[in-house]
XYZ file of C-alpha atoms in Angstrom:
323
model
C -95.741 15.195 130.056
C -93.591 17.585 128.297
C -90.948 15.774 126.681
C -87.867 18.409 127.873
C -89.142 18.563 131.722
C -90.165 14.981 132.197
C -88.032 11.865 130.489
C -86.252 13.485 133.358
C -88.208 10.208 134.838
C -85.624 7.598 133.452
C -81.984 9.848 132.820
C -81.943 11.083 136.245
C -79.305 12.021 137.783
C -78.181 8.865 140.143
C -78.951 8.888 143.292
C -78.271 6.950 146.721
C -79.623 3.868 146.393
C -81.127 1.320 148.898
C -81.972 -2.719 147.303
C -84.596 -3.707 148.898
C -84.194 -7.452 149.025
C -88.188 -9.713 148.930
C -87.493 -11.631 152.102
C -91.593 -10.976 153.177
C -92.988 -14.293 151.598
C -95.607 -13.319 148.748
C -98.724 -12.537 150.761
C -97.300 -13.027 154.190
C -97.978 -9.696 155.520
C -101.047 -9.434 157.574
C -103.460 -6.374 158.019
C -102.656 -6.496 161.974
C -99.207 -5.812 160.719
C -100.441 -1.690 159.712
C -100.626 -0.131 162.341
C -100.567 3.648 160.134
C -102.645 6.501 160.768
C -102.469 7.453 157.604
C -104.331 4.097 156.010
C -107.311 4.702 159.010
C -108.175 8.113 159.651
C -111.542 9.226 157.727
C -111.813 10.108 154.706
C -111.963 13.384 153.993
C -114.775 13.664 150.750
C -112.025 15.603 148.831
C -108.987 15.211 148.006
C -105.430 16.930 146.352
C -102.588 15.297 145.627
C -98.907 17.020 144.951
C -96.554 15.546 142.877
C -92.924 15.758 144.257
C -90.134 16.471 141.736
C -86.943 16.653 144.115
C -83.865 15.966 141.596
C -85.081 17.174 137.465
C -82.565 15.627 135.318
C -79.934 17.741 133.789
C -78.719 19.325 136.643
C -75.731 18.933 138.500
C -76.891 19.341 141.965
C -78.318 17.747 144.695
C -81.722 19.074 145.073
C -82.925 20.026 148.613
C -85.457 18.211 149.555
C -85.836 21.033 151.964
C -87.177 23.551 149.939
C -90.457 21.194 148.817
C -90.667 20.541 152.192
C -90.889 24.113 152.990
C -93.311 24.971 149.864
C -95.621 21.628 151.120
C -95.604 23.365 154.391
C -96.209 26.652 153.813
C -99.552 25.715 151.525
C -100.154 22.964 153.393
C -103.843 24.167 153.759
C -103.999 23.570 150.024
C -103.222 19.218 150.420
C -103.384 16.402 151.612
C -101.807 13.919 149.905
C -98.024 14.404 148.343
C -96.554 11.279 146.055
C -92.128 11.937 145.276
C -89.956 9.865 143.077
C -89.096 7.259 145.601
C -89.145 3.235 143.535
C -88.557 2.508 140.874
C -87.914 -1.120 138.899
C -84.138 -2.067 139.013
C -82.268 -1.537 136.172
C -80.983 -5.065 136.246
C -83.381 -7.404 137.753
C -86.904 -5.223 137.104
C -88.107 -7.628 139.416
C -86.585 -6.339 142.593
C -87.749 -3.080 144.153
C -85.490 -0.047 143.912
C -86.135 2.574 146.558
C -84.477 6.517 146.899
C -83.344 7.097 150.202
C -84.078 10.634 150.245
C -86.675 10.482 148.713
C -87.786 7.782 151.187
C -86.795 10.149 153.864
C -88.785 13.037 152.555
C -92.638 11.308 152.857
C -91.150 10.447 155.836
C -91.272 13.428 157.770
C -94.331 14.339 155.660
C -96.063 11.176 156.993
C -94.805 12.410 160.269
C -96.560 15.907 160.280
C -99.999 14.332 158.832
C -99.949 14.491 155.004
C -100.820 11.157 152.954
C -97.669 9.573 151.064
C -97.800 7.610 148.514
C -94.226 6.348 147.313
C -93.752 7.242 143.268
C -93.147 4.735 140.747
C -91.489 4.923 137.767
C -89.320 2.080 135.604
C -85.709 2.495 135.568
C -83.463 5.722 134.709
C -80.604 6.121 131.468
C -83.119 3.390 129.397
C -84.935 3.909 125.731
C -87.745 2.497 124.824
C -87.245 -0.555 123.645
C -85.322 -2.114 127.328
C -88.457 0.645 129.456
C -90.994 -1.882 128.139
C -88.576 -4.838 127.891
C -88.592 -4.190 132.052
C -91.976 -3.954 132.066
C -92.801 -6.732 130.547
C -90.482 -8.993 132.863
C -92.243 -7.458 135.444
C -95.399 -8.160 134.727
C -93.667 -12.014 133.804
C -92.007 -12.143 137.344
C -94.455 -9.519 140.156
C -94.258 -11.806 143.107
C -90.874 -11.286 144.620
C -91.228 -6.762 143.147
C -94.802 -6.524 144.448
C -94.199 -8.103 147.979
C -90.782 -6.454 148.471
C -93.016 -3.051 148.118
C -95.540 -4.517 150.566
C -93.715 -4.904 152.852
C -91.551 -1.264 152.602
C -95.288 0.503 152.663
C -95.724 -1.516 155.692
C -92.715 -0.160 157.712
C -92.983 3.093 156.780
C -97.005 3.525 156.891
C -97.616 5.355 153.762
C -101.066 5.062 152.539
C -100.627 3.755 149.777
C -98.557 4.026 146.101
C -99.000 5.851 142.444
C -98.487 3.822 139.542
C -97.132 5.962 136.657
C -95.372 3.023 134.007
C -94.807 5.514 131.254
C -93.037 4.443 128.763
C -91.291 7.176 126.943
C -91.815 7.266 123.075
C -90.273 9.848 122.479
C -91.643 13.570 121.418
C -94.973 14.104 119.579
C -96.131 10.203 119.430
C -98.906 9.400 120.292
C -99.452 5.461 120.958
C -101.422 2.820 122.385
C -99.059 0.824 124.644
C -99.319 -2.737 123.244
C -99.398 -4.076 126.743
C -101.537 -2.187 128.958
C -103.950 -5.148 129.160
C -101.785 -6.781 131.177
C -100.686 -3.717 133.414
C -105.133 -3.552 134.423
C -104.159 -7.158 135.651
C -100.292 -6.126 137.340
C -102.476 -3.620 139.215
C -105.660 -5.623 140.166
C -102.538 -8.132 141.624
C -100.618 -4.821 143.490
C -104.208 -3.350 144.995
C -105.353 -7.297 146.530
C -102.280 -7.249 148.385
C -102.309 -4.001 149.829
C -106.077 -4.002 150.584
C -105.027 -6.859 152.749
C -103.075 -3.633 155.143
C -104.894 -1.170 154.369
C -103.469 0.449 151.996
C -104.528 1.502 148.146
C -102.860 1.825 144.759
C -103.273 5.209 142.510
C -102.061 4.537 138.987
C -101.532 7.551 136.375
C -103.524 6.844 132.869
C -104.741 8.755 130.179
C -102.765 10.310 127.030
C -100.179 13.028 128.061
C -99.450 16.337 126.034
C -95.819 15.512 124.804
C -97.350 12.205 122.920
C -99.246 15.054 121.023
C -102.062 14.450 123.284
C -104.225 12.261 120.717
C -103.619 9.169 121.129
C -103.705 7.294 124.607
C -100.718 5.621 125.745
C -103.357 3.942 127.596
C -107.422 3.567 127.950
C -108.682 4.599 130.751
C -112.052 2.100 129.977
C -108.943 -1.272 129.661
C -109.264 0.070 133.525
C -112.114 0.363 134.783
C -112.682 -3.061 136.990
C -109.163 -2.006 138.611
C -109.577 -1.628 142.132
C -107.558 1.915 142.343
C -108.232 5.256 144.080
C -108.467 6.964 142.261
C -107.009 5.933 138.622
C -105.551 9.559 137.768
C -106.537 11.006 134.230
C -103.013 13.005 132.823
C -105.616 13.701 129.398
C -106.437 16.573 131.328
C -102.959 17.816 131.369
C -103.443 20.308 128.890
C -107.048 22.393 129.788
C -107.507 23.533 126.236
C -107.911 19.516 124.421
C -110.795 18.459 125.460
C -110.852 18.969 129.016
C -114.181 17.647 130.176
C -114.820 15.269 126.575
C -111.514 13.827 129.107
C -113.074 13.850 133.067
C -115.932 12.159 131.127
C -114.182 9.165 130.179
C -112.210 8.766 132.723
C -116.122 9.165 135.092
C -117.084 6.503 132.778
C -114.484 4.263 133.340
C -114.569 5.156 137.616
C -116.964 6.720 138.940
C -116.456 10.035 139.998
C -115.416 9.777 143.723
C -112.300 6.648 142.095
C -111.995 9.506 139.309
C -108.423 12.319 139.469
C -107.882 14.791 137.815
C -104.492 15.922 136.871
C -104.261 19.581 136.610
C -100.416 21.163 135.358
C -98.843 24.178 135.180
C -96.822 24.314 132.677
C -99.215 21.683 130.263
C -101.392 24.310 128.643
C -101.732 25.111 125.101
C -103.405 28.016 125.828
C -103.352 30.949 127.973
C -104.038 30.204 131.049
C -105.688 33.408 132.891
C -108.045 33.477 135.678
C -111.531 32.691 133.545
C -110.135 30.392 131.951
C -108.310 28.480 135.668
C -112.457 29.444 136.740
C -114.156 27.592 133.751
C -112.351 24.547 134.930
C -112.960 24.248 138.269
C -116.700 24.902 137.162
C -116.268 21.910 134.952
C -114.877 19.904 137.707
C -117.069 20.741 140.077
C -120.174 20.144 138.121
C -118.182 16.458 137.734
C -118.846 15.723 140.989
C -114.951 13.435 141.563
C -113.243 13.687 144.401
C -109.536 14.017 144.116
C -107.265 16.354 142.127
C -104.289 15.342 141.196
C -101.284 18.076 140.377
C -98.710 17.640 137.491
C -95.741 18.807 139.701
C -93.684 20.352 142.454
C -90.172 20.540 140.865
C -87.325 21.500 142.994
C -84.169 22.045 141.578
C -81.723 22.926 144.386
C -83.736 25.862 146.503
C -85.905 26.402 143.030
C -89.977 25.977 142.720
C -91.059 25.220 139.114
C -94.502 24.070 138.258
C -96.005 24.522 141.207
C -99.876 25.467 141.738
C -100.130 29.113 141.777
C -101.799 32.175 142.212
C -104.449 31.381 139.575
C -104.843 27.457 141.212
C -104.365 27.725 144.898
C -108.065 29.381 145.816
C -109.388 26.751 143.745
C -108.017 23.940 145.271
C -108.837 25.475 148.909
C -112.154 24.915 148.165
C -112.474 22.053 146.268
C -111.277 20.749 149.840
C -113.716 23.034 152.101
C -116.004 21.760 149.454
């Protein structure tokens, strides 16, 4: 994710937040408590997930979630799943879950329209890299209250699952191996087992990202191969000119084609994106046999939509869903 735009995760404007108490005993929610049509509906062969950034960093306005909803409605034939920044680690108590009311209501409206919805979870906002690491480490040390609260919210709101994006911000053009990735894998395995009991899935955004220089891994996808992710999403494919096919092969080696999500990004490229470049990328995707594409990201600034999949991409996304 690019420095100037995607640092939004951690320094966004204050939102109306809802503290969700972990009143449900860990592991106490039964599978019968989920009556979600998202969980029980037959899965399509292929899926396209869209991340939505409803309140980007550096703006002094109230973002209109209606703008994002209208765009999604108009392009419903190219999307099956939506993830929005909904869950945050609480800055004061990382073992508690913080929920953005606006994003939660936004996902609720999309669920009512038949889309699969996933709260997207990031570290607490306004923290530097040292604080983020300490926060995440505390979560890994005492995960049970957080998982119980998240599980209860997913059941109550009938979400399809959850999308994890716990990537500490290390700064622009820094390639670094995240020191806690093995603990992250153990944590995701624990979360996956809990949510499986209520028919929900866990997805995670993994790999190197362009803003980290694109050369190092903040996470090595091979570490996560045994984690029951559905899917494991590689962000290493955001830049089409940066060993695109090789990064796809790495992800498939870890997860297999049926559990691999290929991250795509409109504004992340280090090459001139032409029709032939996009056509070539989708030829590679088709040959790989993966079943999910993940678009980063629909960014909404007031009534303006930024970085949406445009005319070069939408026909390919629709064809991917139809294949």
